[in-house]
GROMACS .gro file of C-alpha atoms in nm:
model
  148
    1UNK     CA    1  -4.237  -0.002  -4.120
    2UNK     CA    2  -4.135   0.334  -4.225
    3UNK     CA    3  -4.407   0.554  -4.153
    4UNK     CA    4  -4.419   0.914  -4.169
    5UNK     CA    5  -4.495   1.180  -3.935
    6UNK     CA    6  -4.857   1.297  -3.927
    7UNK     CA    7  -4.970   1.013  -4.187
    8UNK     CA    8  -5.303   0.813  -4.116
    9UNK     CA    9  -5.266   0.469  -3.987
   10UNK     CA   10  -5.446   0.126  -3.958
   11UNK     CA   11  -5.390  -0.240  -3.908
   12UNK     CA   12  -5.660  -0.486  -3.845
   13UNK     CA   13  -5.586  -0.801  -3.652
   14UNK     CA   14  -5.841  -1.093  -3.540
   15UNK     CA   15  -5.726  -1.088  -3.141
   16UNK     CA   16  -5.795  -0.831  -2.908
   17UNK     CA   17  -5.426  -0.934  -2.738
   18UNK     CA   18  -5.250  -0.940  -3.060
   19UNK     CA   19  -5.388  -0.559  -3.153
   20UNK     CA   20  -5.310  -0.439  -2.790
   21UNK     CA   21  -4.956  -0.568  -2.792
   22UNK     CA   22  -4.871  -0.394  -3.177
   23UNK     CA   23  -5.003  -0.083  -3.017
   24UNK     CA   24  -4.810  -0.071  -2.725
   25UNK     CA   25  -4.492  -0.150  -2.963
   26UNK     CA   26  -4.588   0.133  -3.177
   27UNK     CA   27  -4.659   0.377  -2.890
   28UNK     CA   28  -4.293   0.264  -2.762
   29UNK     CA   29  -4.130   0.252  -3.159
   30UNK     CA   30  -4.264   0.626  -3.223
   31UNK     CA   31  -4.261   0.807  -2.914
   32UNK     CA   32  -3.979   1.035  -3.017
   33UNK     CA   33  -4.255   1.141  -3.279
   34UNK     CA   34  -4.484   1.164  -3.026
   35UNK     CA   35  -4.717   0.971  -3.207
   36UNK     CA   36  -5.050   0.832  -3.027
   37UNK     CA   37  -5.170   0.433  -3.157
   38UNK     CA   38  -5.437   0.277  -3.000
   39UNK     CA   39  -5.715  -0.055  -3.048
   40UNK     CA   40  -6.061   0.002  -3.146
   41UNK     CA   41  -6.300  -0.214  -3.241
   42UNK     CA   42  -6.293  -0.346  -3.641
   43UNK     CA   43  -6.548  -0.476  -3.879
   44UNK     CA   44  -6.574  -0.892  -3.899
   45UNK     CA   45  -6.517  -0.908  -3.521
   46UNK     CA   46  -6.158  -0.769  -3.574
   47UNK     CA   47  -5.965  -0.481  -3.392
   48UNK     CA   48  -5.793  -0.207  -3.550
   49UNK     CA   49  -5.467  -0.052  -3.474
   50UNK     CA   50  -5.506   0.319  -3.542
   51UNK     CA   51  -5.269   0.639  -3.489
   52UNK     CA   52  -5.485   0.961  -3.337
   53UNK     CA   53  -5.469   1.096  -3.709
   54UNK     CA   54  -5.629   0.815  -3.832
   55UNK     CA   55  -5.910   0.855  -3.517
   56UNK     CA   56  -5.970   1.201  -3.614
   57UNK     CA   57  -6.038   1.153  -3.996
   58UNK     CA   58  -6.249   0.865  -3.897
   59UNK     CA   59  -6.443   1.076  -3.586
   60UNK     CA   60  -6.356   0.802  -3.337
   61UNK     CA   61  -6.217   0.714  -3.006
   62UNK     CA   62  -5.970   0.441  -2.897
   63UNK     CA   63  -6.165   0.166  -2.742
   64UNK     CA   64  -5.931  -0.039  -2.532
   65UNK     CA   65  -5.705   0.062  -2.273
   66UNK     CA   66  -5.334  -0.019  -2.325
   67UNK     CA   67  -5.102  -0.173  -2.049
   68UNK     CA   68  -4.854   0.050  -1.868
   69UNK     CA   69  -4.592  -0.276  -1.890
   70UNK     CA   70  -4.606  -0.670  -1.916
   71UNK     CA   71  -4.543  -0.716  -1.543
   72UNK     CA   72  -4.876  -0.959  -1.537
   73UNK     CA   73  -4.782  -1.141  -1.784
   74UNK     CA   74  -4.935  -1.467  -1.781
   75UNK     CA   75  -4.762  -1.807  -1.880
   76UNK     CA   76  -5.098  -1.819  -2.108
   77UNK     CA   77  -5.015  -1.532  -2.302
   78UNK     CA   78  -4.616  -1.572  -2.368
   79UNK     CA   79  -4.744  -1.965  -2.468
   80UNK     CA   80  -4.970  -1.814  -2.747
   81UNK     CA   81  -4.740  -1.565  -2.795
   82UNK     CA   82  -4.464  -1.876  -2.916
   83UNK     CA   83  -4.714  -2.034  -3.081
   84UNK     CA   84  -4.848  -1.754  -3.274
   85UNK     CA   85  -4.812  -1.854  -3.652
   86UNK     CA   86  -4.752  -1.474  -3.758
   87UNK     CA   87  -4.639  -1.326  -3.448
   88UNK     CA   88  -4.569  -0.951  -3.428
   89UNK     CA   89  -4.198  -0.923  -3.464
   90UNK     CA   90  -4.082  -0.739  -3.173
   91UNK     CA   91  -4.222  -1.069  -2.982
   92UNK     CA   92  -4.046  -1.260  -3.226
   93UNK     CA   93  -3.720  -1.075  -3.216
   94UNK     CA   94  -3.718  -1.082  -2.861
   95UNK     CA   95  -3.830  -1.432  -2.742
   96UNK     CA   96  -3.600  -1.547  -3.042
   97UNK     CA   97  -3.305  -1.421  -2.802
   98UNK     CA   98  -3.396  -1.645  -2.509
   99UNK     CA   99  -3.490  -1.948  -2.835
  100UNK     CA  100  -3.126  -1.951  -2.924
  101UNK     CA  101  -3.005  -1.944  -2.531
  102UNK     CA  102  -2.845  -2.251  -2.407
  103UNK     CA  103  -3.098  -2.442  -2.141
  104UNK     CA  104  -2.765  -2.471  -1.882
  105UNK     CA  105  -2.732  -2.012  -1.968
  106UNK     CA  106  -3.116  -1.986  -1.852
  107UNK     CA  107  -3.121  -2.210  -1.565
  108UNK     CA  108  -2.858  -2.033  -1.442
  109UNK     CA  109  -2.988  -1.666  -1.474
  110UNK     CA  110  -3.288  -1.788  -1.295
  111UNK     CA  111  -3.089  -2.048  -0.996
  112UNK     CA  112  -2.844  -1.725  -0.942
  113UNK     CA  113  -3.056  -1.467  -1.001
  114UNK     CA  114  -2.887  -1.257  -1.257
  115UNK     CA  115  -2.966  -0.909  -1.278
  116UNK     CA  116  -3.095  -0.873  -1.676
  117UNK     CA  117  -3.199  -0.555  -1.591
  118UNK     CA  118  -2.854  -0.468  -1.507
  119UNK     CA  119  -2.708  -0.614  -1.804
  120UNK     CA  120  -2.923  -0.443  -2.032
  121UNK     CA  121  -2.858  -0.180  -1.915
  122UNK     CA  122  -2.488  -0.174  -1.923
  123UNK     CA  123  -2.533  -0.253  -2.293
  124UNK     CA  124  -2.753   0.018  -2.358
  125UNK     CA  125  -2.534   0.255  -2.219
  126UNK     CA  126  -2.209   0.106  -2.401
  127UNK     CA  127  -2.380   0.237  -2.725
  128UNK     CA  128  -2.404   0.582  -2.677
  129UNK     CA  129  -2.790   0.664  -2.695
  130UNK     CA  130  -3.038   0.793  -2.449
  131UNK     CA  131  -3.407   0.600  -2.372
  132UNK     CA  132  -3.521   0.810  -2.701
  133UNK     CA  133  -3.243   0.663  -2.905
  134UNK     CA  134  -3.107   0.966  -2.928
  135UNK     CA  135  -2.701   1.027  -2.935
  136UNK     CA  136  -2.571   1.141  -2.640
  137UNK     CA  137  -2.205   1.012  -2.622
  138UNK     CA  138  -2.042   0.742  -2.385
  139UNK     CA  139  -2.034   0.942  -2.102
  140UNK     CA  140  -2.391   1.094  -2.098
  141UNK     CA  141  -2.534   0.728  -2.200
  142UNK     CA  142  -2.386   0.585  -1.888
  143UNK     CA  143  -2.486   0.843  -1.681
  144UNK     CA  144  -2.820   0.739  -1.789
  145UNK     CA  145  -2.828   0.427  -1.814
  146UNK     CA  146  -2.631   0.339  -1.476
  147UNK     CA  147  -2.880   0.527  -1.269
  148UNK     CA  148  -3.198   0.304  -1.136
   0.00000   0.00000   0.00000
């Protein structure tokens, strides 16, 4: 999606979850723009994913609140998240990763404990960006990315 800054947005999507999770991704996708989405509620029991443009030329408010992160989880929602027939493709993109893992790679992340966080990190800071995927060179990326 290439959207623009300042241009009125809406999706509509039949689950609450579903809406919730594309807003948080857009939130996340666009925060360098510092652009606002959030869920409200849709016509034909659906939910709307809006930007706070889109809010203000309608005269409305954001109805649902967002999650601060997906430490809760549950087993229930990653399972409907895999079965979803159209998921949203950062979930796809990202439990794709772990689809394509070897079963012998995950068990042993899990018996041993590896530190993904870690890992990530390390790669994030190999590539020479900041948290805003900004350039900041080698050196500054580490710096940033190293720290906890």
């Amino acid at each position: 999606m290439n959207q623009k800054k300042n241009e009125p947005f809406i999706e509509y999507y039949e689950e609450l979850q579903k809406a919730i999770d594309q807003a948080v991704w857009l939130n996340f996708k666009h925060r360098v723009q510092n652009q606002n989405f959030g869920v409200l509620d849709a016509p034909e029991d659906q939910f709307a994913v809006a930007n706070q443009l889109m809010l203000e030329d309608l005269e409305m408010e954001f109805h649902e609140p967002l999650p601060e992160d997906y430490t809760k989880m549950s087993f229930e929602q990653i399972q409907k998240i895999r079965s979803d027939e159209d998921p949203l493709s950062h979930w796809e993109n990202l439990v794709g990763m772990f689809s394509v893992a070897d079963g012998e790679l995950l068990r042993f992340i899990l018996q041993h404990k590896v530190p993904l966080k870690k890992i990530i990190r390390y790669e994030l800071a190999s590539r020479g960006h900041d948290e805003n995927h900004q350039w900041v060179g080698f050196d500054k990326a580490k710096e940033i990315w190293l720290k906890e």
